[in-house]
């Protein structure tokens, strides 16, 4: 006969299958009497599991839906299936559930026996996903390891590739993973540089062993998602610009989106746009497409391109006279690099 605690776990496992069990069937499976089954069912109910019962010859027990999510028991096949599914979701195949999948995957892999972990690894080695066009794919193993380090407050050591292709060795105290669009960012305190940093996870290669435990520091902001979006919005651009836009902040923010830059209110009908680009010519054209009056605050090279573009548009109007394109005075000013 199974001991009480082991018997309860076995009973719970049986009840989690999508069917109804009679007391006699459960008793036969567990090697106990129907009365003991009734007592065990009462104990599960006390623990918060909603075990439903129907009376009569055709009645029996089944696990129903409750007000809260109780712990689930998985057999070997179910655990492998869930782990593979969570890896796929955490890798970005299903938009919108990556973060929840990552948390569940970290919990599951922590308790998987080595034999099941090997099965999951074997399946992963022969499964290939077609990369999406919306962003880089992130290694789920790296996400899982980083999430675990954030949870237990353990330093990470890794190689990091910057936007210009250069690589550097880093040691950092990880605090939070932030999912923005199809990209993952790690908010961490860079020990070597003594400051908070945002690292793109797809540019990060973990090194082992990691560092030791650390004492948590006060976070750089209460809203880490907003903090990351503001830092990422202008990172890696060759040129950065500040432009006053004569329109409400909410309207401009909705128009440009978070990937283009950040908008700060100046007055009810005026805001300041911090943006950037690898091309001043492209930035000058984009500002014209905003649909609102604006004034370039910096850099002066951008103002030169806007002026040249305005003159070119003016000459393009019917009936306008002046130098043809290619003649003196018609070329846009070159940016100083």
mmCIF file of C-alpha atoms in Angstrom:
data_model
loop_
_atom_site.group_PDB
_atom_site.id
_atom_site.type_symbol
_atom_site.label_atom_id
_atom_site.label_comp_id
_atom_site.label_asym_id
_atom_site.label_seq_id
_atom_site.Cartn_x
_atom_site.Cartn_y
_atom_site.Cartn_z
ATOM 1 C CA UNK A 1 0.000 0.000 0.000
ATOM 2 C CA UNK A 2 1.287 3.466 -0.816
ATOM 3 C CA UNK A 3 2.044 5.859 2.014
ATOM 4 C CA UNK A 4 -0.476 8.680 2.429
ATOM 5 C CA UNK A 5 1.588 11.481 0.813
ATOM 6 C CA UNK A 6 2.638 9.319 -2.151
ATOM 7 C CA UNK A 7 -0.933 8.056 -2.526
ATOM 8 C CA UNK A 8 -2.292 11.614 -2.645
ATOM 9 C CA UNK A 9 0.138 12.526 -5.427
ATOM 10 C CA UNK A 10 -0.831 9.409 -7.361
ATOM 11 C CA UNK A 11 -4.526 10.178 -6.857
ATOM 12 C CA UNK A 12 -4.012 13.734 -8.047
ATOM 13 C CA UNK A 13 -2.208 12.475 -11.140
ATOM 14 C CA UNK A 14 -5.129 10.185 -11.979
ATOM 15 C CA UNK A 15 -7.717 12.921 -11.445
ATOM 16 C CA UNK A 16 -5.863 15.289 -13.770
ATOM 17 C CA UNK A 17 -6.616 13.047 -16.726
ATOM 18 C CA UNK A 18 -9.716 14.243 -18.659
ATOM 19 C CA UNK A 19 -12.120 11.544 -17.458
ATOM 20 C CA UNK A 20 -14.285 10.619 -14.495
ATOM 21 C CA UNK A 21 -13.204 7.858 -12.105
ATOM 22 C CA UNK A 22 -15.437 5.742 -9.895
ATOM 23 C CA UNK A 23 -14.381 5.184 -6.321
ATOM 24 C CA UNK A 24 -13.850 1.485 -7.063
ATOM 25 C CA UNK A 25 -11.572 2.252 -10.017
ATOM 26 C CA UNK A 26 -9.456 4.657 -7.987
ATOM 27 C CA UNK A 27 -9.291 2.219 -5.100
ATOM 28 C CA UNK A 28 -8.095 -0.532 -7.422
ATOM 29 C CA UNK A 29 -5.412 1.720 -8.899
ATOM 30 C CA UNK A 30 -4.213 2.838 -5.480
ATOM 31 C CA UNK A 31 -4.674 -0.457 -3.641
ATOM 32 C CA UNK A 32 -7.046 0.984 -1.025
ATOM 33 C CA UNK A 33 -10.736 0.827 -0.172
ATOM 34 C CA UNK A 34 -13.368 3.244 -1.575
ATOM 35 C CA UNK A 35 -13.633 4.737 1.919
ATOM 36 C CA UNK A 36 -9.930 5.611 1.876
ATOM 37 C CA UNK A 37 -10.418 7.147 -1.543
ATOM 38 C CA UNK A 38 -13.173 9.371 -0.137
ATOM 39 C CA UNK A 39 -10.897 10.454 2.711
ATOM 40 C CA UNK A 40 -8.061 11.215 0.280
ATOM 41 C CA UNK A 41 -10.404 13.244 -1.901
ATOM 42 C CA UNK A 42 -11.374 15.320 1.144
ATOM 43 C CA UNK A 43 -7.676 15.967 1.843
ATOM 44 C CA UNK A 44 -7.110 17.167 -1.715
ATOM 45 C CA UNK A 45 -10.061 19.527 -1.356
ATOM 46 C CA UNK A 46 -8.537 20.938 1.840
ATOM 47 C CA UNK A 47 -5.350 21.614 -0.150
ATOM 48 C CA UNK A 48 -7.332 23.654 -2.687
ATOM 49 C CA UNK A 49 -7.905 21.101 -5.445
ATOM 50 C CA UNK A 50 -11.524 21.291 -6.713
ATOM 51 C CA UNK A 51 -12.414 17.590 -6.845
ATOM 52 C CA UNK A 52 -15.987 17.203 -8.071
ATOM 53 C CA UNK A 53 -18.138 14.175 -7.240
ATOM 54 C CA UNK A 54 -21.397 12.822 -8.673
ATOM 55 C CA UNK A 55 -23.582 10.340 -6.822
ATOM 56 C CA UNK A 56 -25.197 7.173 -8.101
ATOM 57 C CA UNK A 57 -24.073 3.999 -9.868
ATOM 58 C CA UNK A 58 -22.661 6.011 -12.789
ATOM 59 C CA UNK A 59 -21.135 8.660 -10.572
ATOM 60 C CA UNK A 60 -17.514 9.250 -9.786
ATOM 61 C CA UNK A 61 -14.745 11.805 -9.233
ATOM 62 C CA UNK A 62 -13.094 14.302 -11.526
ATOM 63 C CA UNK A 63 -10.933 17.379 -11.112
ATOM 64 C CA UNK A 64 -12.809 20.598 -11.886
ATOM 65 C CA UNK A 65 -11.852 24.215 -12.426
ATOM 66 C CA UNK A 66 -11.302 26.300 -9.334
ATOM 67 C CA UNK A 67 -10.804 29.949 -8.472
ATOM 68 C CA UNK A 68 -7.007 29.596 -8.498
ATOM 69 C CA UNK A 69 -4.533 27.532 -10.501
ATOM 70 C CA UNK A 70 -3.389 24.513 -8.441
ATOM 71 C CA UNK A 71 -0.021 22.805 -9.029
ATOM 72 C CA UNK A 72 -0.096 20.230 -11.812
ATOM 73 C CA UNK A 73 1.549 16.828 -11.983
ATOM 74 C CA UNK A 74 3.036 15.759 -15.315
ATOM 75 C CA UNK A 75 4.155 12.337 -16.430
ATOM 76 C CA UNK A 76 7.345 11.904 -18.492
ATOM 77 C CA UNK A 77 5.732 12.358 -21.900
ATOM 78 C CA UNK A 78 3.733 15.373 -20.770
ATOM 79 C CA UNK A 79 6.806 17.048 -19.244
ATOM 80 C CA UNK A 80 8.812 16.609 -22.455
ATOM 81 C CA UNK A 81 5.939 17.917 -24.587
ATOM 82 C CA UNK A 82 5.463 20.985 -22.390
ATOM 83 C CA UNK A 83 9.213 21.745 -22.323
ATOM 84 C CA UNK A 84 9.494 21.581 -26.112
ATOM 85 C CA UNK A 85 6.398 23.743 -26.538
ATOM 86 C CA UNK A 86 7.689 26.330 -24.086
ATOM 87 C CA UNK A 87 11.061 26.445 -25.819
ATOM 88 C CA UNK A 88 9.346 27.140 -29.122
ATOM 89 C CA UNK A 89 7.243 29.930 -27.615
ATOM 90 C CA UNK A 90 10.173 31.447 -25.704
ATOM 91 C CA UNK A 91 12.161 31.577 -28.927
ATOM 92 C CA UNK A 92 9.625 33.952 -30.432
ATOM 93 C CA UNK A 93 7.610 31.589 -32.634
ATOM 94 C CA UNK A 94 4.364 32.706 -30.970
ATOM 95 C CA UNK A 95 4.209 36.465 -30.397
ATOM 96 C CA UNK A 96 2.908 37.769 -27.092
ATOM 97 C CA UNK A 97 3.581 34.769 -24.823
ATOM 98 C CA UNK A 98 7.382 34.710 -24.816
ATOM 99 C CA UNK A 99 7.860 36.080 -21.302
ATOM 100 C CA UNK A 100 5.307 33.768 -19.662
ATOM 101 C CA UNK A 101 6.757 30.803 -21.575
ATOM 102 C CA UNK A 102 10.214 31.706 -20.339
ATOM 103 C CA UNK A 103 9.129 31.799 -16.700
ATOM 104 C CA UNK A 104 7.363 28.446 -16.996
ATOM 105 C CA UNK A 105 10.327 26.905 -18.836
ATOM 106 C CA UNK A 106 12.765 28.016 -16.139
ATOM 107 C CA UNK A 107 10.602 26.378 -13.455
ATOM 108 C CA UNK A 108 10.151 23.165 -15.414
ATOM 109 C CA UNK A 109 13.787 22.661 -16.418
ATOM 110 C CA UNK A 110 14.859 23.185 -12.829
ATOM 111 C CA UNK A 111 13.066 19.980 -11.759
ATOM 112 C CA UNK A 112 13.396 17.828 -14.888
ATOM 113 C CA UNK A 113 15.302 14.573 -14.244
ATOM 114 C CA UNK A 114 18.494 14.198 -16.270
ATOM 115 C CA UNK A 115 16.944 11.494 -18.466
ATOM 116 C CA UNK A 116 14.074 13.810 -19.452
ATOM 117 C CA UNK A 117 16.406 16.755 -19.920
ATOM 118 C CA UNK A 118 18.371 14.621 -22.394
ATOM 119 C CA UNK A 119 15.174 13.786 -24.288
ATOM 120 C CA UNK A 120 14.252 17.465 -24.533
ATOM 121 C CA UNK A 121 17.758 18.282 -25.760
ATOM 122 C CA UNK A 122 17.551 15.522 -28.350
ATOM 123 C CA UNK A 123 14.287 16.848 -29.732
ATOM 124 C CA UNK A 124 15.637 20.382 -29.808
ATOM 125 C CA UNK A 125 18.685 19.269 -31.810
ATOM 126 C CA UNK A 126 16.530 18.025 -34.718
ATOM 127 C CA UNK A 127 13.922 20.807 -34.729
ATOM 128 C CA UNK A 128 14.600 23.823 -36.936
ATOM 129 C CA UNK A 129 12.478 26.968 -37.003
ATOM 130 C CA UNK A 130 12.254 29.286 -39.969
ATOM 131 C CA UNK A 131 13.584 32.654 -38.772
ATOM 132 C CA UNK A 132 11.058 35.455 -38.818
ATOM 133 C CA UNK A 133 11.665 38.747 -40.533
ATOM 134 C CA UNK A 134 10.572 40.883 -37.599
ATOM 135 C CA UNK A 135 13.625 40.504 -35.417
ATOM 136 C CA UNK A 136 16.568 38.333 -34.400
ATOM 137 C CA UNK A 137 15.970 34.949 -32.809
ATOM 138 C CA UNK A 138 17.205 34.503 -29.265
ATOM 139 C CA UNK A 139 18.576 31.227 -27.915
ATOM 140 C CA UNK A 140 16.036 29.898 -25.377
ATOM 141 C CA UNK A 141 18.916 28.350 -23.389
ATOM 142 C CA UNK A 142 20.429 31.807 -22.962
ATOM 143 C CA UNK A 143 17.069 33.261 -21.929
ATOM 144 C CA UNK A 144 16.548 30.474 -19.407
ATOM 145 C CA UNK A 145 20.027 30.884 -17.919
ATOM 146 C CA UNK A 146 19.653 34.670 -17.683
ATOM 147 C CA UNK A 147 16.202 34.375 -16.104
ATOM 148 C CA UNK A 148 17.583 31.961 -13.508
ATOM 149 C CA UNK A 149 20.484 34.318 -12.735
ATOM 150 C CA UNK A 150 18.029 37.222 -12.291
ATOM 151 C CA UNK A 151 15.943 35.118 -9.928
ATOM 152 C CA UNK A 152 18.801 33.920 -7.670
ATOM 153 C CA UNK A 153 20.817 37.176 -7.921
ATOM 154 C CA UNK A 154 23.935 35.664 -9.481
ATOM 155 C CA UNK A 155 26.392 37.594 -11.628
ATOM 156 C CA UNK A 156 26.755 36.803 -15.323
ATOM 157 C CA UNK A 157 29.969 36.733 -17.349
ATOM 158 C CA UNK A 158 29.597 37.073 -21.105
ATOM 159 C CA UNK A 159 30.975 38.347 -24.377
ATOM 160 C CA UNK A 160 28.967 41.218 -25.829
ATOM 161 C CA UNK A 161 28.928 42.356 -29.456
ATOM 162 C CA UNK A 162 28.175 46.049 -29.951
ATOM 163 C CA UNK A 163 26.237 47.464 -32.888
ATOM 164 C CA UNK A 164 29.521 48.274 -34.669
ATOM 165 C CA UNK A 165 30.662 44.636 -34.507
ATOM 166 C CA UNK A 166 33.239 45.029 -31.749
ATOM 167 C CA UNK A 167 33.255 42.474 -28.923
ATOM 168 C CA UNK A 168 34.010 42.996 -25.251
ATOM 169 C CA UNK A 169 34.083 40.912 -22.082
ATOM 170 C CA UNK A 170 31.511 41.895 -19.480
ATOM 171 C CA UNK A 171 30.556 40.951 -15.950
ATOM 172 C CA UNK A 172 27.174 42.197 -14.808
ATOM 173 C CA UNK A 173 24.543 41.881 -12.126
ATOM 174 C CA UNK A 174 21.321 40.854 -13.953
ATOM 175 C CA UNK A 175 17.982 42.217 -12.744
ATOM 176 C CA UNK A 176 15.290 41.988 -15.413
ATOM 177 C CA UNK A 177 14.564 40.731 -18.915
ATOM 178 C CA UNK A 178 12.472 43.112 -21.013
ATOM 179 C CA UNK A 179 10.691 41.976 -24.162
ATOM 180 C CA UNK A 180 10.233 44.811 -26.690
ATOM 181 C CA UNK A 181 8.746 43.899 -30.030
ATOM 182 C CA UNK A 182 10.622 40.780 -31.160
ATOM 183 C CA UNK A 183 13.763 41.572 -29.190
ATOM 184 C CA UNK A 184 14.906 40.731 -25.674
ATOM 185 C CA UNK A 185 16.925 43.119 -23.513
ATOM 186 C CA UNK A 186 18.717 42.467 -20.237
ATOM 187 C CA UNK A 187 18.735 45.236 -17.643
ATOM 188 C CA UNK A 188 21.911 44.780 -15.616
ATOM 189 C CA UNK A 189 24.519 46.678 -13.621
ATOM 190 C CA UNK A 190 27.831 46.499 -15.501
ATOM 191 C CA UNK A 191 30.420 45.831 -12.803
ATOM 192 C CA UNK A 192 33.429 46.815 -14.938
ATOM 193 C CA UNK A 193 31.904 50.127 -16.029
ATOM 194 C CA UNK A 194 30.158 50.874 -12.757
ATOM 195 C CA UNK A 195 26.851 51.820 -14.350
ATOM 196 C CA UNK A 196 23.492 50.438 -15.491
ATOM 197 C CA UNK A 197 23.399 49.005 -18.986
ATOM 198 C CA UNK A 198 20.904 47.503 -21.420
ATOM 199 C CA UNK A 199 22.162 44.464 -23.343
ATOM 200 C CA UNK A 200 20.501 42.879 -26.355
ATOM 201 C CA UNK A 201 20.308 39.170 -25.562
ATOM 202 C CA UNK A 202 20.861 38.090 -29.185
ATOM 203 C CA UNK A 203 24.273 39.828 -29.064
ATOM 204 C CA UNK A 204 25.255 38.176 -25.804
ATOM 205 C CA UNK A 205 27.311 34.961 -25.432
ATOM 206 C CA UNK A 206 27.348 33.562 -21.905
ATOM 207 C CA UNK A 207 30.598 32.372 -20.339
ATOM 208 C CA UNK A 208 30.944 29.743 -17.636
ATOM 209 C CA UNK A 209 31.325 29.741 -14.797
ATOM 210 C CA UNK A 210 29.364 32.846 -13.906
ATOM 211 C CA UNK A 211 30.120 35.199 -11.063
ATOM 212 C CA UNK A 212 29.073 34.892 -7.455
ATOM 213 C CA UNK A 213 25.961 36.103 -5.701
ATOM 214 C CA UNK A 214 25.359 39.833 -5.319
ATOM 215 C CA UNK A 215 23.335 42.144 -3.122
ATOM 216 C CA UNK A 216 20.539 43.847 -5.105
ATOM 217 C CA UNK A 217 20.931 47.559 -5.835
ATOM 218 C CA UNK A 218 18.145 50.141 -6.184
ATOM 219 C CA UNK A 219 16.799 49.936 -9.730
ATOM 220 C CA UNK A 220 17.533 52.822 -12.152
ATOM 221 C CA UNK A 221 13.791 53.390 -12.683
ATOM 222 C CA UNK A 222 10.488 52.148 -11.334
ATOM 223 C CA UNK A 223 9.276 51.361 -14.858
ATOM 224 C CA UNK A 224 12.045 49.316 -16.470
ATOM 225 C CA UNK A 225 10.094 48.849 -19.705
ATOM 226 C CA UNK A 226 9.943 52.626 -20.237
ATOM 227 C CA UNK A 227 13.588 52.981 -19.163
ATOM 228 C CA UNK A 228 14.704 50.399 -21.726
ATOM 229 C CA UNK A 229 12.590 51.861 -24.534
ATOM 230 C CA UNK A 230 14.097 55.311 -24.007
ATOM 231 C CA UNK A 231 17.666 53.978 -24.020
ATOM 232 C CA UNK A 232 17.181 51.666 -26.965
ATOM 233 C CA UNK A 233 15.337 54.219 -29.093
ATOM 234 C CA UNK A 234 18.525 56.192 -29.840
ATOM 235 C CA UNK A 235 21.238 53.565 -29.341
ATOM 236 C CA UNK A 236 23.494 52.724 -32.256
ATOM 237 C CA UNK A 237 22.529 55.628 -34.525
ATOM 238 C CA UNK A 238 25.258 57.443 -36.421
ATOM 239 C CA UNK A 239 23.464 60.788 -36.109
ATOM 240 C CA UNK A 240 21.236 62.045 -33.325
ATOM 241 C CA UNK A 241 18.909 65.009 -33.537
ATOM 242 C CA UNK A 242 16.657 67.181 -31.382
ATOM 243 C CA UNK A 243 13.647 68.657 -33.139
ATOM 244 C CA UNK A 244 10.871 70.872 -31.803
ATOM 245 C CA UNK A 245 7.526 69.722 -33.222
ATOM 246 C CA UNK A 246 4.548 72.073 -33.019
ATOM 247 C CA UNK A 247 1.925 69.460 -32.180
ATOM 248 C CA UNK A 248 0.646 67.759 -28.996
ATOM 249 C CA UNK A 249 2.916 65.159 -27.428
ATOM 250 C CA UNK A 250 0.335 62.369 -27.599
ATOM 251 C CA UNK A 251 -0.280 62.944 -31.302
ATOM 252 C CA UNK A 252 3.425 62.917 -32.201
ATOM 253 C CA UNK A 253 4.112 59.863 -30.021
ATOM 254 C CA UNK A 254 1.384 57.918 -31.784
ATOM 255 C CA UNK A 255 2.693 59.009 -35.157
ATOM 256 C CA UNK A 256 6.357 58.033 -34.753
ATOM 257 C CA UNK A 257 6.190 54.930 -32.539
ATOM 258 C CA UNK A 258 8.700 54.001 -29.817
ATOM 259 C CA UNK A 259 11.359 52.681 -32.230
ATOM 260 C CA UNK A 260 11.932 56.071 -33.848
ATOM 261 C CA UNK A 261 12.609 58.212 -30.802
ATOM 262 C CA UNK A 262 11.268 59.737 -27.616
ATOM 263 C CA UNK A 263 8.896 62.661 -27.270
ATOM 264 C CA UNK A 264 8.903 65.120 -24.344
ATOM 265 C CA UNK A 265 6.178 67.678 -23.752
ATOM 266 C CA UNK A 266 7.159 71.367 -23.895
ATOM 267 C CA UNK A 267 3.679 72.920 -23.991
ATOM 268 C CA UNK A 268 0.145 71.861 -24.875
ATOM 269 C CA UNK A 269 0.821 72.158 -28.614
ATOM 270 C CA UNK A 270 4.608 71.750 -28.617
ATOM 271 C CA UNK A 271 6.960 68.852 -27.912
ATOM 272 C CA UNK A 272 10.620 67.928 -28.271
ATOM 273 C CA UNK A 273 11.528 64.922 -30.402
ATOM 274 C CA UNK A 274 14.817 63.103 -29.713
ATOM 275 C CA UNK A 275 15.519 60.902 -32.696
ATOM 276 C CA UNK A 276 18.306 59.650 -34.905
ATOM 277 C CA UNK A 277 19.337 57.861 -38.051
ATOM 278 C CA UNK A 278 22.340 56.571 -39.933
ATOM 279 C CA UNK A 279 21.558 59.094 -42.679
ATOM 280 C CA UNK A 280 20.838 62.806 -42.333
ATOM 281 C CA UNK A 281 19.161 62.781 -45.742
ATOM 282 C CA UNK A 282 16.716 60.106 -44.567
ATOM 283 C CA UNK A 283 16.038 62.009 -41.352
ATOM 284 C CA UNK A 284 15.270 65.218 -43.256
ATOM 285 C CA UNK A 285 12.753 63.410 -45.472
ATOM 286 C CA UNK A 286 11.131 61.648 -42.502
ATOM 287 C CA UNK A 287 10.620 64.905 -40.601
ATOM 288 C CA UNK A 288 8.763 66.279 -43.599
ATOM 289 C CA UNK A 289 6.483 63.237 -43.530
ATOM 290 C CA UNK A 290 5.426 63.884 -39.931
ATOM 291 C CA UNK A 291 2.765 66.272 -41.213
ATOM 292 C CA UNK A 292 3.446 68.963 -38.576
ATOM 293 C CA UNK A 293 5.443 72.171 -38.411
ATOM 294 C CA UNK A 294 8.869 71.636 -36.841
ATOM 295 C CA UNK A 295 12.173 73.351 -36.100
ATOM 296 C CA UNK A 296 15.572 71.628 -36.098
ATOM 297 C CA UNK A 297 17.437 72.333 -32.858
ATOM 298 C CA UNK A 298 20.477 70.155 -33.572
ATOM 299 C CA UNK A 299 22.660 69.188 -35.335
ATOM 300 C CA UNK A 300 23.236 72.081 -37.797
ATOM 301 C CA UNK A 301 24.020 69.557 -40.564
ATOM 302 C CA UNK A 302 20.424 68.335 -40.374
ATOM 303 C CA UNK A 303 19.162 71.895 -40.765
ATOM 304 C CA UNK A 304 21.317 72.195 -43.922
ATOM 305 C CA UNK A 305 19.701 69.089 -45.400
ATOM 306 C CA UNK A 306 16.190 70.283 -44.521
ATOM 307 C CA UNK A 307 16.930 73.642 -46.170
ATOM 308 C CA UNK A 308 18.296 71.990 -49.322
ATOM 309 C CA UNK A 309 15.308 69.661 -49.462
ATOM 310 C CA UNK A 310 12.885 72.578 -49.086
ATOM 311 C CA UNK A 311 14.605 74.437 -51.954
ATOM 312 C CA UNK A 312 14.444 71.332 -54.153
ATOM 313 C CA UNK A 313 10.716 70.954 -53.478
ATOM 314 C CA UNK A 314 10.196 74.623 -54.216
ATOM 315 C CA UNK A 315 11.922 74.308 -57.580
ATOM 316 C CA UNK A 316 9.776 71.282 -58.384
ATOM 317 C CA UNK A 317 6.580 73.353 -58.387
ATOM 318 C CA UNK A 318 5.109 74.322 -61.795
ATOM 319 C CA UNK A 319 6.126 77.765 -63.013
ATOM 320 C CA UNK A 320 9.086 78.080 -60.667
ATOM 321 C CA UNK A 321 12.334 79.411 -62.099
ATOM 322 C CA UNK A 322 15.816 78.933 -60.805
ATOM 323 C CA UNK A 323 18.818 76.691 -61.112
ATOM 324 C CA UNK A 324 18.216 73.249 -62.489
ATOM 325 C CA UNK A 325 19.329 70.238 -60.439
ATOM 326 C CA UNK A 326 23.060 69.764 -60.825
ATOM 327 C CA UNK A 327 23.818 73.497 -61.274
ATOM 328 C CA UNK A 328 25.484 75.738 -58.735
ATOM 329 C CA UNK A 329 23.428 76.377 -55.645
ATOM 330 C CA UNK A 330 21.197 73.368 -56.086
ATOM 331 C CA UNK A 331 23.251 70.705 -54.339
ATOM 332 C CA UNK A 332 22.408 69.840 -50.737
ATOM 333 C CA UNK A 333 24.964 70.595 -48.111
ATOM 334 C CA UNK A 334 27.076 67.652 -47.122
ATOM 335 C CA UNK A 335 27.068 66.508 -43.549
ATOM 336 C CA UNK A 336 30.265 66.974 -41.598
ATOM 337 C CA UNK A 337 31.398 63.547 -40.453
#
